[in-house]
Every structure is written in C-alpha cells, then in structure tokens.
Tab-separated table of C-alpha atoms in Angstrom:
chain	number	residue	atom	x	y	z
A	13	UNK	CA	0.000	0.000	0.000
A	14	UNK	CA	1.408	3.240	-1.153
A	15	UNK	CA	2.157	5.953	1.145
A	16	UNK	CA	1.655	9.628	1.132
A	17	UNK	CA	3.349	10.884	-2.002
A	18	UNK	CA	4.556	14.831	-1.573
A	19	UNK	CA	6.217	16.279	-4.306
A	20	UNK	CA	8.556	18.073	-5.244
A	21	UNK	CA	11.205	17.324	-1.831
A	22	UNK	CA	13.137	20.484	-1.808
A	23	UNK	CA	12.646	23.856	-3.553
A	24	UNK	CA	14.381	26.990	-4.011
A	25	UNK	CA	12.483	30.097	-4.726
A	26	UNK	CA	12.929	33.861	-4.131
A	27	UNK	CA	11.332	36.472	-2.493
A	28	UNK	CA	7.728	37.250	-4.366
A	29	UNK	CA	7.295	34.090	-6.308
A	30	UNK	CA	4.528	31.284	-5.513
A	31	UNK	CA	4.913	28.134	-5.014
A	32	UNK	CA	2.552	24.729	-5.500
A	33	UNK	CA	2.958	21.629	-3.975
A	34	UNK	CA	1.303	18.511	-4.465
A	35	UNK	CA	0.346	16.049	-1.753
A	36	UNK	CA	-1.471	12.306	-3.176
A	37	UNK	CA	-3.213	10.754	0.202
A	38	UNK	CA	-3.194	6.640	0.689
A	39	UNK	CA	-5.793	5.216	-1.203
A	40	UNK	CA	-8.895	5.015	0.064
A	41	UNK	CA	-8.251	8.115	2.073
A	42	UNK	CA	-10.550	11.427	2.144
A	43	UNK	CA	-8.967	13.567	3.772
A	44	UNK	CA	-6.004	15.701	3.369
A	45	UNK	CA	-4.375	18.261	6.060
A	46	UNK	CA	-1.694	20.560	5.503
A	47	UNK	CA	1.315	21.900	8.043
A	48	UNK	CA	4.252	24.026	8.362
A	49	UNK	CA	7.095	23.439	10.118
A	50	UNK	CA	9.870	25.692	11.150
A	51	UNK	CA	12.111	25.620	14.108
A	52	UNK	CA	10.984	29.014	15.903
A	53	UNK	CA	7.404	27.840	15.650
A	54	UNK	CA	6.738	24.079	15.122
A	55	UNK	CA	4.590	22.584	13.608
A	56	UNK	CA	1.508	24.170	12.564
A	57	UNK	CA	-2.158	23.268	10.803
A	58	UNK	CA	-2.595	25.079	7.637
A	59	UNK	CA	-5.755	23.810	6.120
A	60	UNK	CA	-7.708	20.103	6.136
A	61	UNK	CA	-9.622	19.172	3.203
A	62	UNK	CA	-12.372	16.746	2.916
A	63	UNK	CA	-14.246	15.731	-0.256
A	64	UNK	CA	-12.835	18.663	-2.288
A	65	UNK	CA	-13.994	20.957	0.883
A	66	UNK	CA	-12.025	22.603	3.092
A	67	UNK	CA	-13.404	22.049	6.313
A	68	UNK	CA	-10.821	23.502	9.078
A	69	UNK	CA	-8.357	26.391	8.363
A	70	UNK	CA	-5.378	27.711	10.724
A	71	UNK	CA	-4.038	30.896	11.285
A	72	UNK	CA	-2.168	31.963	8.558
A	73	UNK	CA	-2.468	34.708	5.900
A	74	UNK	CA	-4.507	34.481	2.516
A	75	UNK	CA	-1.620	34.023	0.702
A	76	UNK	CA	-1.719	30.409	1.847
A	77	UNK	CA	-4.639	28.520	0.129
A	78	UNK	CA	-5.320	24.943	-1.117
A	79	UNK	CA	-7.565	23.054	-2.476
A	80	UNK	CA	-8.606	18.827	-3.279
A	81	UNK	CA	-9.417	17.406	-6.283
A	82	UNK	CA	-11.945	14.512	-7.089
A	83	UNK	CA	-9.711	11.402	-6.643
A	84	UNK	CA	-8.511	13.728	-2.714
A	85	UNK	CA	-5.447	14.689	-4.571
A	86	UNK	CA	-4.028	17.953	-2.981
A	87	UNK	CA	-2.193	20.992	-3.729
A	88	UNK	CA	-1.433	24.175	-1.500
A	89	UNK	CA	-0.264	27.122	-2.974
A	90	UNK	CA	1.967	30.343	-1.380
A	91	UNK	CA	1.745	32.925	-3.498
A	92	UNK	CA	4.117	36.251	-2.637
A	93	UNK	CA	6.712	33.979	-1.047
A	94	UNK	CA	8.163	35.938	2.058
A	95	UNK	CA	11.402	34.658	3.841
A	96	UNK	CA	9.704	33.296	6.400
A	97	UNK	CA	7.898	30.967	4.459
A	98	UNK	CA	10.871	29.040	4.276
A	99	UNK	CA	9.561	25.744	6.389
A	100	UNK	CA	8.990	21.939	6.195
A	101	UNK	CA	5.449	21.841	4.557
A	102	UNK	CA	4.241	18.199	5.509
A	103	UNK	CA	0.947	16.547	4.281
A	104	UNK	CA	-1.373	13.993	5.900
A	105	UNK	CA	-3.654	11.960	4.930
A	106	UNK	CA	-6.979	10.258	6.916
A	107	UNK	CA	-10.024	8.338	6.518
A	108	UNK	CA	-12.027	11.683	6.881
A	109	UNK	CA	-14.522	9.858	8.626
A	110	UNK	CA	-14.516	8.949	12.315
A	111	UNK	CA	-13.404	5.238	12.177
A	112	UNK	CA	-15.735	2.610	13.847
A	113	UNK	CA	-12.362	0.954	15.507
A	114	UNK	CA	-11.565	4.213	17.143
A	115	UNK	CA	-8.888	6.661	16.251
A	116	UNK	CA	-8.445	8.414	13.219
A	117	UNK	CA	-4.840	7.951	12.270
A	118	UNK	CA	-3.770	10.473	10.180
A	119	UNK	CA	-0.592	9.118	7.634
A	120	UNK	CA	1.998	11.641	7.008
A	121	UNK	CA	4.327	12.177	3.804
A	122	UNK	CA	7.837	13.011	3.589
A	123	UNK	CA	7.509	16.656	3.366
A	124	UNK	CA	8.136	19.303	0.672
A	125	UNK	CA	10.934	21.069	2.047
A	126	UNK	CA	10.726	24.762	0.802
A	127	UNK	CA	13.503	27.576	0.929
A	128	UNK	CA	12.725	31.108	-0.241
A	129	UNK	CA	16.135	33.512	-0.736
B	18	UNK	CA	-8.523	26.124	22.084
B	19	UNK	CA	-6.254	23.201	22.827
B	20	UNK	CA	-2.672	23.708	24.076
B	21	UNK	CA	0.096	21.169	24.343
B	22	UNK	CA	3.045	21.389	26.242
B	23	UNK	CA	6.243	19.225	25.849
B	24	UNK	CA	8.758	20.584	29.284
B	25	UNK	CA	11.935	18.595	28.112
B	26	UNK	CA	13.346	19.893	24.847
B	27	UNK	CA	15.754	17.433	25.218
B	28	UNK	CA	16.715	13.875	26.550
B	29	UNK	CA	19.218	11.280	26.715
B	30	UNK	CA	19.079	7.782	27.887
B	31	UNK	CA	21.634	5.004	27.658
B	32	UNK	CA	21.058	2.283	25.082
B	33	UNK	CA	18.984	-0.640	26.692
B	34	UNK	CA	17.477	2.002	29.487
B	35	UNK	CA	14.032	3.415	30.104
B	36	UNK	CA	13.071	6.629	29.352
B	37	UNK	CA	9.896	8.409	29.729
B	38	UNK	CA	8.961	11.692	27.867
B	39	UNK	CA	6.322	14.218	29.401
B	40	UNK	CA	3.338	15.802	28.327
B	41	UNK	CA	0.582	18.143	29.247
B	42	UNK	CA	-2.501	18.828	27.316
B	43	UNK	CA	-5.125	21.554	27.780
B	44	UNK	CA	-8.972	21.131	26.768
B	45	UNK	CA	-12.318	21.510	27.684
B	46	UNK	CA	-13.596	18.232	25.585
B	47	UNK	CA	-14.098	15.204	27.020
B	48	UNK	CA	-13.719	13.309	23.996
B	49	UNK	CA	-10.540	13.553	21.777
B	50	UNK	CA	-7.097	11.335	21.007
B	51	UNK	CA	-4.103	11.991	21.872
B	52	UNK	CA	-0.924	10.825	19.974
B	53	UNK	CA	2.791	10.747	19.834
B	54	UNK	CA	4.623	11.017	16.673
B	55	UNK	CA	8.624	10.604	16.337
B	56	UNK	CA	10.245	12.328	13.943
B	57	UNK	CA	13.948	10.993	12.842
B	58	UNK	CA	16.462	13.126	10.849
B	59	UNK	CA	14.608	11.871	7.476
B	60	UNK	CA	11.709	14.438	8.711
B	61	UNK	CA	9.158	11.661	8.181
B	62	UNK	CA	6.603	12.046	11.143
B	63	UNK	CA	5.923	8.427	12.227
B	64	UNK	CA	2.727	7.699	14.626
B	65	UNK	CA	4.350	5.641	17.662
B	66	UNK	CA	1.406	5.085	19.485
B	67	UNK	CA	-2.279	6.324	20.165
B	68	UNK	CA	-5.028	6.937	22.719
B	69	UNK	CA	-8.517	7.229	22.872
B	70	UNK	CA	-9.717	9.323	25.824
B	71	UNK	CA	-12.808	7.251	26.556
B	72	UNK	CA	-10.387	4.560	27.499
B	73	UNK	CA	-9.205	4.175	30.578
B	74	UNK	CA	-6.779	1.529	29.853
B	75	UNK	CA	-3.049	3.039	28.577
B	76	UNK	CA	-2.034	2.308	24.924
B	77	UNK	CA	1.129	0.006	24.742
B	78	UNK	CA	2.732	-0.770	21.259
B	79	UNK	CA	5.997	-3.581	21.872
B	80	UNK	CA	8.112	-1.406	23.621
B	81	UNK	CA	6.311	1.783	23.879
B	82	UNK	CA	3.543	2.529	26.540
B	83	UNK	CA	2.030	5.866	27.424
B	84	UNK	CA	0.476	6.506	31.158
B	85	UNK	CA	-2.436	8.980	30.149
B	86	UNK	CA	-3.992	10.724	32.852
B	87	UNK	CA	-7.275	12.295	31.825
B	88	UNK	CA	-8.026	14.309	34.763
B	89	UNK	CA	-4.606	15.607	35.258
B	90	UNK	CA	-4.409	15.960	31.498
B	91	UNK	CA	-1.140	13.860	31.152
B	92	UNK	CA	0.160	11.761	28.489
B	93	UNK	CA	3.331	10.422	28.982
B	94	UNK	CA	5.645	8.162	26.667
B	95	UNK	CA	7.593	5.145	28.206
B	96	UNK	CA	10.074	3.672	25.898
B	97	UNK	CA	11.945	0.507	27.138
B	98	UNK	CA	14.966	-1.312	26.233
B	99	UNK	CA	15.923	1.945	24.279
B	100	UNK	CA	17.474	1.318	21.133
B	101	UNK	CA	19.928	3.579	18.440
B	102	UNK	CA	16.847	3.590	16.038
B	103	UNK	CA	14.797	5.503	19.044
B	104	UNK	CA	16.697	8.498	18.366
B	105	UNK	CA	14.800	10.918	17.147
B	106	UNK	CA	12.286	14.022	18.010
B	107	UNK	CA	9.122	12.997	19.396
B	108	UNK	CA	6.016	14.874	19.647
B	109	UNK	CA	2.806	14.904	21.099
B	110	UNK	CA	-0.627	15.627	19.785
B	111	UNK	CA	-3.610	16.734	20.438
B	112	UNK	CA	-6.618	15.666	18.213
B	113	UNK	CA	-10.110	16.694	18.453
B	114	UNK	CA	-13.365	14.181	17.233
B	115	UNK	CA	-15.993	16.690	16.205
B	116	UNK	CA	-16.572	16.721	12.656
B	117	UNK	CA	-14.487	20.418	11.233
B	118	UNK	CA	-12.112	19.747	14.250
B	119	UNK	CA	-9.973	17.457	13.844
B	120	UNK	CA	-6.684	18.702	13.263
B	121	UNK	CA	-3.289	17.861	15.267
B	122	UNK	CA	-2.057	20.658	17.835
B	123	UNK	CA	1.584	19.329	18.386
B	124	UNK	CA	3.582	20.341	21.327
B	125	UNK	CA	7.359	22.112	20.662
B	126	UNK	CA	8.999	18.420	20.789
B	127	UNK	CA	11.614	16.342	22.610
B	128	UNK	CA	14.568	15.362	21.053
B	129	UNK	CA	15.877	11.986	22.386
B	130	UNK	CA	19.276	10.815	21.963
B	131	UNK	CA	20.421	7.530	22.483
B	132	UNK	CA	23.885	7.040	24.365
B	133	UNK	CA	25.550	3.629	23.090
C-alpha cells in the first residue's frame, strides 16, 4: 500500500514568487491536512480538506490557500513567497470519517521542504 | 482552544534504558485522542502510538507505553529497552473528534538521543 506521495522534496524560490505543492493521500483516504514546520514555531495546521472541501483552516495569511481534487489529490499554494515561508510543509492523509475501531490515524508524507532567498 | 506542552526539549538515555517523555494537554472536551509522533532526521513524522480518551486503559505498542492521565491531562511516553533507532524528536498531539475539528495541535517536541 502506497504511502503519502509529496512532491517536489526540496525547492528553491525567491522572495515574491509562488509556489505549489502537491500532496497524493493513501488510497482510500478522504482527507487531506496541511502543516508548516519551522524551528521558531513548530509545527503548525494550515488547512484540512475533505471531499474537495475545506473544512478547518489555521491561522495563517490568505496568501496560503489549497484546495482537493476529485480522486482527494491535494495541492497548497503560497503565493508572494516571504522569507519566512521558508519551512517543512508536511501533508497527511486520513479516513475523513470517524473510524468505527476508534482513532483516526492520520498518515503523514515526507515533506516538501521549501527555501525562499 | 487546545494547548500542548512538551517541558523537556531534550533527553538522553543510555542504550537498553528506560526513558519516559512528558506531556501536558489543555482542553475543555471530554472526547478527543491523543498521539505521539517521532520524527527521525529523514523528517518523516511516524505515529508511535495512540489513545482514545474514553479509554481508561493506557495504549502500549511492543516497547512503547504511554500513562495517560485524563483528569490531570497527562500523556506520557515510556520507551523501554531503548534502542539507536529511538533516536529521534518525538512529539505529542492533540486531536479533536468533532466533525471540522480534527486537526493535530503538536507540542514544541523532545529530542531523544540515544547514548551507546
């Protein structure tokens, strides 16, 4: 069984450019979150999608949207990339659903590691 | 909104040891899970083990156990016989169950190292 798929793993872009990156959930799996990690503030939600809906949103500025496709393929966007944007963006994927067995595990991908010069 | 609060940024145990890693949670739901994740120098977060808070009885996975303590809002990680592939930063989270809230608050980490 396939596992969270983020692509690309490492970009470079500069200071008012955007960005897209691309997150494929397990198979079978609904829902999508997104969050950004840096080492001053951790690990933070962006955004969950559910059935092409976004359904939960953090704190962050509009420049930071996403959206989910039909088969719960997802992409976020940054558009007017700041320095501090640089960050870990990580993906994870979940049922959607609360589970009958009990917790929702959500599946995490490798992470789209982003630096903006 | 839910807080979570990791007090050790760091910790070291000798290889074959016990550790234990704290934390502290902060929510007025009485329903919710509560995970920790390790995260190893590849940056791949990988779920170690889970609890539901219904339960009463702690979550054990081989040789990692947590000691969750609802009303003191406590979720510890035991790891025994540590081993070199333990080494790594682990994290706790916070999940709600409601439908629209169910996102992971993490707390700011531990990083474990693992003396040979």
């Amino acid at each position: 069984k396939a596992g969270v798929t983020q692509t690309p793993r490492y970009l470079i872009k500069t200071r008012g450019q955007q960005v897209t990156l691309s997150c494929s959930p397990i198979s079978g799996h609904r829902s999508v979150s997104w969050y950004q990690q840096t080492p001053g503030q951790g690990l933070q939600f962006l955004f969950e999608y559910f059935s092409e809906t976004q359904r939960n949103k953090g704190n962050f500025p509009g420049r930071f949207s996403g959206r989910q496709f039909s088969n719960s393929r997802s992409e976020m966007n940054v558009s007017t990339l700041e320095l501090g944007d640089s960050a870990l963006y990580l993906c994870a994927s979940g049922l959607g659903v609360r589970a009958f067995s009990g917790a929702n595990v959500l599946t995490f991908g490798a992470g789209s590691r982003l630096t903006v010069l | 909104a839910q807080t979570v609060t990791q007090s050790q940024p760091e910790m070291s145990v000798q290889e074959a040891e016990t550790v234990t890693l704290s934390c502290t949670y902060d929510t007025s739901e009485s329903d919710y899970y509560l995970f920790w994740y390790k995260q190893p120098p590849s940056r791949q977060m990988i779920l170690v083990i889970r609890q539901e808070a219904y339960k009463q009885q702690n979550a054990t996975e081989n040789r990692f156990s947590v000691n969750f303590q609802k009303a003191a809002k406590s979720f510890s990680l035991k790891i025994s016989d540590s081993q070199l592939g333990d080494a790594a930063m682990y994290f706790c989270a916070y999940r709600g169950v409601n439908f629209g809230n169910e996102k992971l608050t993490f707390g700011t980490g531990t990083r474990l190292t693992i003396i040979p």
